mmCIF file of C-alpha atoms in Angstrom:
data_model
loop_
_atom_site.group_PDB
_atom_site.id
_atom_site.type_symbol
_atom_site.label_atom_id
_atom_site.label_comp_id
_atom_site.label_asym_id
_atom_site.label_seq_id
_atom_site.Cartn_x
_atom_site.Cartn_y
_atom_site.Cartn_z
ATOM 1 C CA MET Y 1199 -29.650 105.632 -160.344
ATOM 2 C CA ARG Y 1200 -27.109 103.131 -161.600
ATOM 3 C CA ASP Y 1201 -27.501 101.538 -165.020
ATOM 4 C CA LEU Y 1202 -30.305 98.976 -164.790
ATOM 5 C CA VAL Y 1203 -28.296 96.047 -166.145
ATOM 6 C CA SER Y 1204 -25.427 96.581 -163.712
ATOM 7 C CA CYS Y 1205 -27.838 96.353 -160.789
ATOM 8 C CA PHE Y 1206 -28.783 92.741 -161.453
ATOM 9 C CA THR Y 1207 -25.758 90.471 -161.499
ATOM 10 C CA GLU Y 1208 -25.304 86.922 -160.287
ATOM 11 C CA ASN Y 1209 -24.682 88.405 -156.823
ATOM 12 C CA SER Y 1210 -27.991 90.280 -156.637
ATOM 13 C CA ILE Y 1211 -30.300 90.000 -153.650
ATOM 14 C CA ASN Y 1212 -31.929 86.617 -153.117
ATOM 15 C CA VAL Y 1213 -35.567 87.602 -152.797
ATOM 16 C CA SER Y 1214 -36.766 84.104 -151.935
ATOM 17 C CA ASN Y 1215 -35.029 84.231 -148.556
ATOM 18 C CA PRO Y 1216 -34.311 87.849 -147.634
ATOM 19 C CA SER Y 1217 -32.068 87.932 -144.611
ATOM 20 C CA CYS Y 1218 -31.795 91.663 -143.926
ATOM 21 C CA SER Y 1219 -34.067 93.469 -141.504
ATOM 22 C CA THR Y 1220 -34.384 97.047 -140.330
ATOM 23 C CA TYR Y 1221 -36.824 99.437 -138.756
ATOM 24 C CA SER Y 1222 -38.381 101.725 -141.372
ATOM 25 C CA ASN Y 1223 -39.821 105.017 -140.235
ATOM 26 C CA ASN Y 1224 -40.493 106.122 -143.837
ATOM 27 C CA PRO Y 1225 -42.969 103.686 -145.387
ATOM 28 C CA CYS Y 1226 -43.678 103.978 -149.111
ATOM 29 C CA ILE Y 1227 -47.442 104.068 -148.857
ATOM 30 C CA THR Y 1228 -50.318 104.750 -146.551
ATOM 31 C CA PRO Y 1229 -51.651 101.198 -145.957
ATOM 32 C CA ASN Y 1230 -55.348 101.844 -146.628
ATOM 33 C CA THR Y 1231 -55.016 104.128 -149.682
ATOM 34 C CA LEU Y 1232 -55.391 102.230 -152.958
ATOM 35 C CA SER Y 1233 -56.180 104.729 -155.726
ATOM 36 C CA PRO Y 1234 -54.911 103.568 -159.149
ATOM 37 C CA SER Y 1235 -51.843 104.879 -160.939
ATOM 38 C CA ILE Y 1236 -51.939 107.159 -163.999
ATOM 39 C CA GLN Y 1237 -50.006 106.351 -167.174
ATOM 40 C CA THR Y 1238 -48.175 109.332 -168.679
ATOM 41 C CA SER Y 1239 -46.183 107.678 -171.486
ATOM 42 C CA ILE Y 1240 -46.258 104.345 -173.341
ATOM 43 C CA SER Y 1241 -43.525 103.413 -175.822
ATOM 44 C CA SER Y 1242 -43.317 100.193 -177.881
ATOM 45 C CA ILE Y 1243 -40.460 99.036 -180.120
ATOM 46 C CA TYR Y 1244 -41.260 96.743 -183.047
ATOM 47 C CA LYS Y 1245 -38.857 94.819 -185.256
ATOM 48 C CA LEU Y 1246 -39.882 94.796 -188.907
ATOM 49 C CA VAL Y 1247 -38.397 92.309 -191.415
ATOM 50 C CA LEU Y 1248 -39.231 93.047 -195.063
ATOM 51 C CA SER Y 1249 -39.392 90.458 -197.830
ATOM 52 C CA THR Y 1250 -35.948 91.692 -198.910
ATOM 53 C CA SER Y 1251 -34.626 90.644 -195.433
ATOM 54 C CA LYS Y 1252 -34.112 94.286 -194.546
ATOM 55 C CA GLN Y 1253 -34.732 94.968 -190.854
ATOM 56 C CA ILE Y 1254 -36.241 98.162 -189.463
ATOM 57 C CA LEU Y 1255 -37.046 99.194 -185.884
ATOM 58 C CA ILE Y 1256 -40.238 101.197 -185.363
ATOM 59 C CA THR Y 1257 -40.807 103.023 -182.077
ATOM 60 C CA VAL Y 1258 -44.364 104.126 -181.278
ATOM 61 C CA THR Y 1259 -44.853 106.453 -178.303
ATOM 62 C CA TRP Y 1260 -48.106 107.729 -176.817
ATOM 63 C CA CYS Y 1261 -47.808 110.455 -174.201
ATOM 64 C CA ARG Y 1262 -49.987 112.710 -172.095
ATOM 65 C CA ASN Y 1263 -49.209 115.603 -169.783
ATOM 66 C CA HIS Y 1264 -51.001 118.669 -168.442
ATOM 67 C CA SER Y 1265 -50.860 120.606 -171.726
ATOM 68 C CA ASN Y 1266 -51.112 118.058 -174.533
ATOM 69 C CA GLN Y 1267 -51.611 114.476 -175.604
ATOM 70 C CA GLY Y 1268 -50.002 112.949 -178.636
ATOM 71 C CA LEU Y 1269 -48.324 110.271 -180.692
ATOM 72 C CA SER Y 1270 -44.840 109.985 -182.200
ATOM 73 C CA ILE Y 1271 -43.364 107.338 -184.529
ATOM 74 C CA SER Y 1272 -39.648 107.010 -185.253
ATOM 75 C CA PHE Y 1273 -37.583 104.571 -187.301
ATOM 76 C CA ASN Y 1274 -34.246 102.853 -186.583
ATOM 77 C CA ASN Y 1275 -33.489 105.080 -183.584
ATOM 78 C CA GLN Y 1276 -32.970 107.922 -186.032
ATOM 79 C CA ASP Y 1277 -31.333 111.166 -184.939
ATOM 80 C CA PRO Y 1278 -34.263 113.612 -184.430
ATOM 81 C CA SER Y 1279 -32.028 116.521 -185.477
ATOM 82 C CA ILE Y 1280 -31.544 114.881 -188.900
ATOM 83 C CA LEU Y 1281 -34.899 113.208 -189.436
ATOM 84 C CA PRO Y 1282 -37.576 114.335 -186.964
ATOM 85 C CA PRO Y 1283 -40.039 111.620 -185.946
ATOM 86 C CA PHE Y 1284 -43.620 111.642 -187.144
ATOM 87 C CA ARG Y 1285 -45.695 113.491 -184.541
ATOM 88 C CA LEU Y 1286 -49.375 114.131 -183.885
ATOM 89 C CA ASN Y 1287 -50.751 116.343 -181.144
ATOM 90 C CA THR Y 1288 -54.142 114.844 -180.321
ATOM 91 C CA ASN Y 1289 -55.128 117.536 -177.833
ATOM 92 C CA SER Y 1290 -58.649 118.674 -178.775
ATOM 93 C CA ARG Y 1291 -57.676 122.360 -178.857
ATOM 94 C CA PHE Y 1292 -54.874 121.953 -181.395
ATOM 95 C CA PHE Y 1293 -55.364 118.664 -183.231
ATOM 96 C CA ARG Y 1294 -57.466 119.138 -186.358
ATOM 97 C CA ARG Y 1295 -56.349 116.319 -188.683
ATOM 98 C CA LYS Y 1296 -57.686 113.316 -186.798
ATOM 99 C CA LYS Y 1297 -57.587 111.316 -190.012
ATOM 100 C CA GLY Y 1298 -54.934 111.445 -192.715
ATOM 101 C CA SER Y 1299 -51.679 110.124 -194.163
ATOM 102 C CA LYS Y 1300 -48.077 111.242 -194.487
ATOM 103 C CA ILE Y 1301 -45.052 109.999 -196.448
ATOM 104 C CA LEU Y 1302 -41.696 109.976 -194.635
ATOM 105 C CA ASP Y 1303 -38.140 109.504 -195.876
ATOM 106 C CA LEU Y 1304 -36.114 106.938 -193.954
ATOM 107 C CA GLU Y 1305 -32.467 107.381 -193.102
ATOM 108 C CA ASP Y 1306 -30.651 105.007 -195.441
ATOM 109 C CA SER Y 1307 -28.793 105.074 -198.746
ATOM 110 C CA LYS Y 1308 -31.478 103.284 -200.761
ATOM 111 C CA GLY Y 1309 -34.161 105.945 -200.459
ATOM 112 C CA SER Y 1310 -36.648 103.904 -198.449
ATOM 113 C CA LYS Y 1311 -39.934 105.571 -197.613
ATOM 114 C CA ALA Y 1312 -42.599 104.994 -195.012
ATOM 115 C CA THR Y 1313 -46.264 105.954 -195.208
ATOM 116 C CA VAL Y 1314 -48.226 106.544 -192.008
ATOM 117 C CA LEU Y 1315 -52.032 106.362 -192.193
ATOM 118 C CA TRP Y 1316 -54.160 107.214 -189.179
ATOM 119 C CA ASP Y 1317 -57.730 107.698 -188.054
ATOM 120 C CA LEU Y 1318 -58.247 108.906 -184.491
ATOM 121 C CA SER Y 1319 -61.553 110.669 -185.110
ATOM 122 C CA ASN Y 1320 -63.513 108.138 -183.007
ATOM 123 C CA ALA Y 1321 -60.717 107.096 -180.654
ATOM 124 C CA LYS Y 1322 -61.754 106.274 -177.104
ATOM 125 C CA TYR Y 1323 -59.414 106.545 -174.139
ATOM 126 C CA GLU Y 1324 -59.448 105.328 -170.571
ATOM 127 C CA THR Y 1325 -56.959 106.746 -168.070
ATOM 128 C CA GLY Y 1326 -53.832 106.365 -170.205
ATOM 129 C CA PRO Y 1327 -52.480 108.181 -173.284
ATOM 130 C CA GLU Y 1328 -53.034 105.208 -175.629
ATOM 131 C CA PRO Y 1329 -56.526 104.782 -177.130
ATOM 132 C CA VAL Y 1330 -58.317 101.533 -176.348
ATOM 133 C CA GLU Y 1331 -60.702 101.381 -179.325
ATOM 134 C CA GLY Y 1332 -62.164 103.274 -182.271
ATOM 135 C CA TYR Y 1333 -58.910 104.048 -184.101
ATOM 136 C CA TYR Y 1334 -56.208 102.692 -186.374
ATOM 137 C CA ILE Y 1335 -52.566 103.452 -187.141
ATOM 138 C CA VAL Y 1336 -50.979 101.779 -190.190
ATOM 139 C CA VAL Y 1337 -47.313 102.032 -191.192
ATOM 140 C CA ILE Y 1338 -46.308 100.942 -194.709
ATOM 141 C CA VAL Y 1339 -42.583 100.608 -195.510
ATOM 142 C CA ASP Y 1340 -41.374 100.061 -199.069
ATOM 143 C CA SER Y 1341 -44.834 98.897 -200.225
ATOM 144 C CA GLU Y 1342 -45.217 96.372 -197.376
ATOM 145 C CA ILE Y 1343 -47.474 96.735 -194.343
ATOM 146 C CA GLY Y 1344 -45.142 96.919 -191.387
ATOM 147 C CA LEU Y 1345 -47.462 97.764 -188.530
ATOM 148 C CA ILE Y 1346 -51.194 97.845 -187.825
ATOM 149 C CA LEU Y 1347 -52.467 99.226 -184.524
ATOM 150 C CA GLY Y 1348 -56.088 99.638 -183.525
ATOM 151 C CA ASP Y 1349 -59.381 97.937 -184.224
ATOM 152 C CA SER Y 1350 -60.839 99.294 -187.489
ATOM 153 C CA GLU Y 1351 -61.077 95.855 -189.060
ATOM 154 C CA THR Y 1352 -62.901 96.913 -192.232
ATOM 155 C CA VAL Y 1353 -60.210 99.387 -193.285
ATOM 156 C CA THR Y 1354 -57.216 97.271 -192.337
ATOM 157 C CA LYS Y 1355 -58.654 94.130 -193.969
ATOM 158 C CA LYS Y 1356 -58.811 95.923 -197.325
ATOM 159 C CA MET Y 1357 -55.184 96.911 -196.897
ATOM 160 C CA ARG Y 1358 -54.079 93.381 -196.016
ATOM 161 C CA ASP Y 1359 -55.915 92.002 -199.051
ATOM 162 C CA ASN Y 1360 -54.019 94.313 -201.410
ATOM 163 C CA ILE Y 1361 -50.647 94.993 -199.744
ATOM 164 C CA PRO Y 1362 -48.187 92.288 -198.588
ATOM 165 C CA MET Y 1363 -47.474 92.014 -194.861
ATOM 166 C CA ALA Y 1364 -43.944 92.202 -193.511
ATOM 167 C CA LYS Y 1365 -42.876 90.110 -190.512
ATOM 168 C CA ILE Y 1366 -43.340 92.111 -187.309
ATOM 169 C CA SER Y 1367 -42.357 91.346 -183.697
ATOM 170 C CA LEU Y 1368 -42.813 93.377 -180.526
ATOM 171 C CA LEU Y 1369 -39.404 93.683 -178.835
ATOM 172 C CA SER Y 1370 -40.173 95.881 -175.857
ATOM 173 C CA ARG Y 1371 -42.793 98.030 -174.200
ATOM 174 C CA ARG Y 1372 -42.059 100.807 -171.741
ATOM 175 C CA GLU Y 1373 -44.643 102.490 -169.532
ATOM 176 C CA HIS Y 1374 -44.188 105.538 -167.333
ATOM 177 C CA CYS Y 1375 -46.798 105.940 -164.628
ATOM 178 C CA SER Y 1376 -47.287 107.979 -161.480
ATOM 179 C CA SER Y 1377 -49.167 107.433 -158.265
ATOM 180 C CA GLY Y 1378 -49.417 109.237 -154.964
ATOM 181 C CA ASN Y 1379 -49.411 106.031 -152.964
ATOM 182 C CA THR Y 1380 -47.223 103.463 -154.768
ATOM 183 C CA VAL Y 1381 -49.924 101.284 -156.323
ATOM 184 C CA TYR Y 1382 -49.449 100.692 -160.050
ATOM 185 C CA SER Y 1383 -51.605 98.642 -162.399
ATOM 186 C CA THR Y 1384 -51.404 97.827 -166.097
ATOM 187 C CA LYS Y 1385 -51.945 95.070 -168.653
ATOM 188 C CA ALA Y 1386 -49.136 93.126 -170.321
ATOM 189 C CA GLN Y 1387 -48.797 90.652 -173.184
ATOM 190 C CA PHE Y 1388 -45.575 88.667 -172.843
ATOM 191 C CA CYS Y 1389 -45.473 87.110 -176.316
ATOM 192 C CA ASN Y 1390 -46.949 87.719 -179.765
ATOM 193 C CA GLY Y 1391 -50.478 86.348 -179.816
ATOM 194 C CA GLY Y 1392 -50.445 85.639 -176.082
ATOM 195 C CA ASN Y 1393 -53.092 86.558 -173.530
ATOM 196 C CA TYR Y 1394 -53.215 89.933 -171.833
ATOM 197 C CA HIS Y 1395 -52.545 89.793 -168.104
ATOM 198 C CA ASP Y 1396 -53.398 92.193 -165.303
ATOM 199 C CA VAL Y 1397 -50.204 93.325 -163.551
ATOM 200 C CA VAL Y 1398 -50.374 95.106 -160.202
ATOM 201 C CA ILE Y 1399 -47.382 96.467 -158.274
ATOM 202 C CA LYS Y 1400 -48.127 97.471 -154.705
ATOM 203 C CA CYS Y 1401 -46.004 98.719 -151.833
ATOM 204 C CA SER Y 1402 -47.591 98.606 -148.398
ATOM 205 C CA VAL Y 1403 -46.388 98.429 -144.799
ATOM 206 C CA GLU Y 1404 -46.636 95.590 -142.337
ATOM 207 C CA ASN Y 1405 -46.065 95.152 -138.623
ATOM 208 C CA GLU Y 1406 -42.854 93.281 -137.866
ATOM 209 C CA GLY Y 1407 -43.973 92.708 -134.293
ATOM 210 C CA ARG Y 1408 -41.068 94.421 -132.573
ATOM 211 C CA SER Y 1409 -39.674 97.898 -132.245
ATOM 212 C CA PHE Y 1410 -36.248 99.507 -132.236
ATOM 213 C CA ASP Y 1411 -37.773 102.845 -131.299
ATOM 214 C CA SER Y 1412 -38.484 103.438 -127.623
ATOM 215 C CA LYS Y 1413 -41.254 105.859 -128.546
ATOM 216 C CA SER Y 1414 -43.182 103.267 -130.535
ATOM 217 C CA SER Y 1415 -44.600 99.882 -129.616
ATOM 218 C CA ILE Y 1416 -44.553 98.479 -133.159
ATOM 219 C CA SER Y 1417 -42.157 98.389 -136.109
ATOM 220 C CA LEU Y 1418 -43.497 99.043 -139.600
ATOM 221 C CA SER Y 1419 -41.575 97.867 -142.643
ATOM 222 C CA PRO Y 1420 -42.354 98.383 -146.370
ATOM 223 C CA VAL Y 1421 -43.321 95.291 -148.351
ATOM 224 C CA LEU Y 1422 -43.374 94.997 -152.142
ATOM 225 C CA CYS Y 1423 -45.914 92.722 -153.840
ATOM 226 C CA VAL Y 1424 -46.245 92.066 -157.564
ATOM 227 C CA SER Y 1425 -49.280 90.147 -158.785
ATOM 228 C CA ILE Y 1426 -50.327 88.836 -162.195
ATOM 229 C CA ASP Y 1427 -54.023 88.110 -162.693
ATOM 230 C CA LYS Y 1428 -54.556 88.606 -158.927
ATOM 231 C CA LYS Y 1429 -51.945 85.959 -158.035
ATOM 232 C CA ASN Y 1430 -48.864 87.109 -156.117
ATOM 233 C CA VAL Y 1431 -45.670 86.241 -157.980
ATOM 234 C CA ILE Y 1432 -43.269 87.940 -155.556
ATOM 235 C CA ARG Y 1433 -43.429 89.389 -152.058
ATOM 236 C CA VAL Y 1434 -40.355 91.263 -150.838
ATOM 237 C CA LYS Y 1435 -40.126 92.141 -147.156
ATOM 238 C CA ARG Y 1436 -37.880 94.816 -145.590
ATOM 239 C CA LEU Y 1437 -37.785 96.704 -148.852
ATOM 240 C CA ARG Y 1438 -35.497 99.484 -147.649
ATOM 241 C CA TRP Y 1439 -32.726 96.865 -147.654
ATOM 242 C CA ASN Y 1440 -33.964 94.645 -150.482
ATOM 243 C CA PHE Y 1441 -34.556 97.559 -152.863
ATOM 244 C CA ARG Y 1442 -32.917 95.714 -155.791
ATOM 245 C CA GLY Y 1443 -33.444 92.107 -156.773
ATOM 246 C CA ASN Y 1444 -34.764 89.571 -159.206
ATOM 247 C CA GLN Y 1445 -37.061 86.556 -159.371
ATOM 248 C CA THR Y 1446 -37.815 84.088 -162.159
ATOM 249 C CA ILE Y 1447 -41.515 83.386 -162.769
ATOM 250 C CA PHE Y 1448 -43.550 81.481 -165.341
ATOM 251 C CA VAL Y 1449 -46.142 83.220 -167.531
ATOM 252 C CA ASP Y 1450 -47.920 81.474 -170.429
ATOM 253 C CA GLY Y 1451 -45.364 78.674 -170.239
ATOM 254 C CA LEU Y 1452 -42.477 81.154 -170.618
ATOM 255 C CA LEU Y 1453 -39.581 81.820 -168.280
ATOM 256 C CA VAL Y 1454 -39.821 85.480 -167.299
ATOM 257 C CA ASP Y 1455 -37.184 87.307 -165.265
ATOM 258 C CA LEU Y 1456 -38.767 89.907 -163.018
ATOM 259 C CA LEU Y 1457 -36.222 92.526 -161.937
ATOM 260 C CA TRP Y 1458 -36.793 95.596 -159.792
ATOM 261 C CA ASP Y 1459 -34.937 98.639 -158.533
ATOM 262 C CA VAL Y 1460 -36.842 100.864 -156.088
ATOM 263 C CA HIS Y 1461 -33.792 102.570 -154.600
ATOM 264 C CA ASP Y 1462 -35.090 106.033 -155.484
ATOM 265 C CA TRP Y 1463 -38.371 105.463 -153.690
ATOM 266 C CA PHE Y 1464 -36.395 105.758 -150.461
ATOM 267 C CA PHE Y 1465 -33.100 107.501 -151.225
ATOM 268 C CA ASP Y 1466 -33.870 110.061 -153.930
ATOM 269 C CA SER Y 1467 -32.288 113.119 -152.259
ATOM 270 C CA GLY Y 1468 -34.932 113.001 -149.562
ATOM 271 C CA SER Y 1469 -37.655 114.199 -151.943
ATOM 272 C CA GLY Y 1470 -39.762 111.034 -151.592
ATOM 273 C CA SER Y 1471 -40.830 111.259 -155.261
ATOM 274 C CA GLY Y 1472 -38.360 108.870 -156.872
ATOM 275 C CA CYS Y 1473 -38.958 106.443 -159.703
ATOM 276 C CA GLY Y 1474 -38.898 102.676 -159.281
ATOM 277 C CA VAL Y 1475 -37.999 100.491 -162.266
ATOM 278 C CA PHE Y 1476 -39.518 97.075 -162.951
ATOM 279 C CA MET Y 1477 -38.601 94.860 -165.874
ATOM 280 C CA PHE Y 1478 -40.205 91.641 -167.118
ATOM 281 C CA ARG Y 1479 -37.898 89.894 -169.603
ATOM 282 C CA THR Y 1480 -38.680 86.625 -171.358
ATOM 283 C CA ARG Y 1481 -35.849 84.171 -171.978
ATOM 284 C CA SER Y 1482 -35.207 80.664 -173.201
ATOM 285 C CA GLY Y 1483 -35.223 77.826 -170.687
ATOM 286 C CA LEU Y 1484 -31.699 76.990 -171.897
ATOM 287 C CA ASP Y 1485 -30.352 80.289 -170.551
ATOM 288 C CA SER Y 1486 -28.771 79.675 -167.152
ATOM 289 C CA ARG Y 1487 -28.138 83.331 -166.330
ATOM 290 C CA LEU Y 1488 -30.168 86.525 -166.434
ATOM 291 C CA TRP Y 1489 -27.813 88.163 -168.916
ATOM 292 C CA LEU Y 1490 -25.851 86.253 -171.564
ATOM 293 C CA GLU Y 1491 -22.409 87.394 -172.633
ATOM 294 C CA GLU Y 1492 -22.468 89.545 -175.756
ATOM 295 C CA LYS Y 1493 -20.812 86.892 -177.923
ATOM 296 C CA ASN Y 1494 -23.415 84.318 -176.921
ATOM 297 C CA SER Y 1495 -26.224 86.786 -177.564
ATOM 298 C CA GLN Y 1496 -24.998 87.257 -181.114
ATOM 299 C CA LYS Y 1497 -25.383 83.531 -181.791
ATOM 300 C CA ASP Y 1498 -29.078 83.782 -180.968
ATOM 301 C CA LYS Y 1499 -29.722 87.116 -182.678
ATOM 302 C CA ASP Y 1500 -32.698 85.720 -184.597
ATOM 303 C CA ARG Y 1501 -34.488 84.594 -181.434
ATOM 304 C CA ILE Y 1502 -37.166 87.064 -180.358
ATOM 305 C CA GLU Y 1503 -37.173 88.032 -176.689
ATOM 306 C CA PHE Y 1504 -39.508 90.563 -175.132
ATOM 307 C CA SER Y 1505 -38.858 93.106 -172.379
ATOM 308 C CA PHE Y 1506 -41.554 95.021 -170.535
ATOM 309 C CA PHE Y 1507 -40.464 98.034 -168.464
ATOM 310 C CA ILE Y 1508 -42.532 99.885 -165.882
ATOM 311 C CA TYR Y 1509 -41.187 103.185 -164.577
ATOM 312 C CA ALA Y 1510 -43.220 103.752 -161.433
ATOM 313 C CA CYS Y 1511 -42.910 107.316 -160.139
ATOM 314 C CA LYS Y 1512 -44.211 108.594 -156.843
ATOM 315 C CA SER Y 1513 -46.105 111.849 -157.155
ATOM 316 C CA SER Y 1514 -46.209 114.164 -154.225
#
């Protein structure tokens, strides 16, 4: 697959008025099968600004596969060969320390340290690798609280009363999920303090009403629909041609660029198990293009924008 950014230029497909049409004999999904997708990995990147104006990136990743389930936390995109990330294996067979703390050295010349405190002893999960309640993860950097995840209010309130809070912003969230029938669902929060929204990505087939195949009386073509809170925000017909594109939508009063690339759903070496990429990216209403030039981006480096990626893989 080409680099994601290079796929979406000013000459990308106009999804509002798709003009291409073709007969598709390889639809993405069986029309009446709607079992939900399964999340296998969730990764969030936070920007931390300390009272000293020092900035640190914290990446939190939850993952689950056939053999284990776990959590990793890394700082400033550090080289894992030099400073390995903090890791927990939460699989019930191997994970014994469901509550504890650990001090980590950070990769800089000033000897910064981070303390990770966790309690997953009562964590509850749904279908994904990230717990939904009954847990907390706290990261303290240079005597300032940098990150609090979870819902143990009693514990975290005591910490906030005694330890200063750094400024924290969520920069991006990336989810990997798989489904046997190209229906993917998740929840997304597009700004700090904003509402959570139900996001559903669905690929089905529809009858185009004509046929280019003498052996068939109808023509079926894949159609992509993306909905937020049960309201369709895009509907892309003839997806085998319009497999890359973009659309601007409004969510919580924000301009959000929705970009997709499902090329590998159809053309991934004939395996039929490719990965589609969807990105929701907030931007200022003053931005006239999807991607600003680098020099213009530097002028607005203090403005917080959020990107939400969904890697939607087809399982066989």
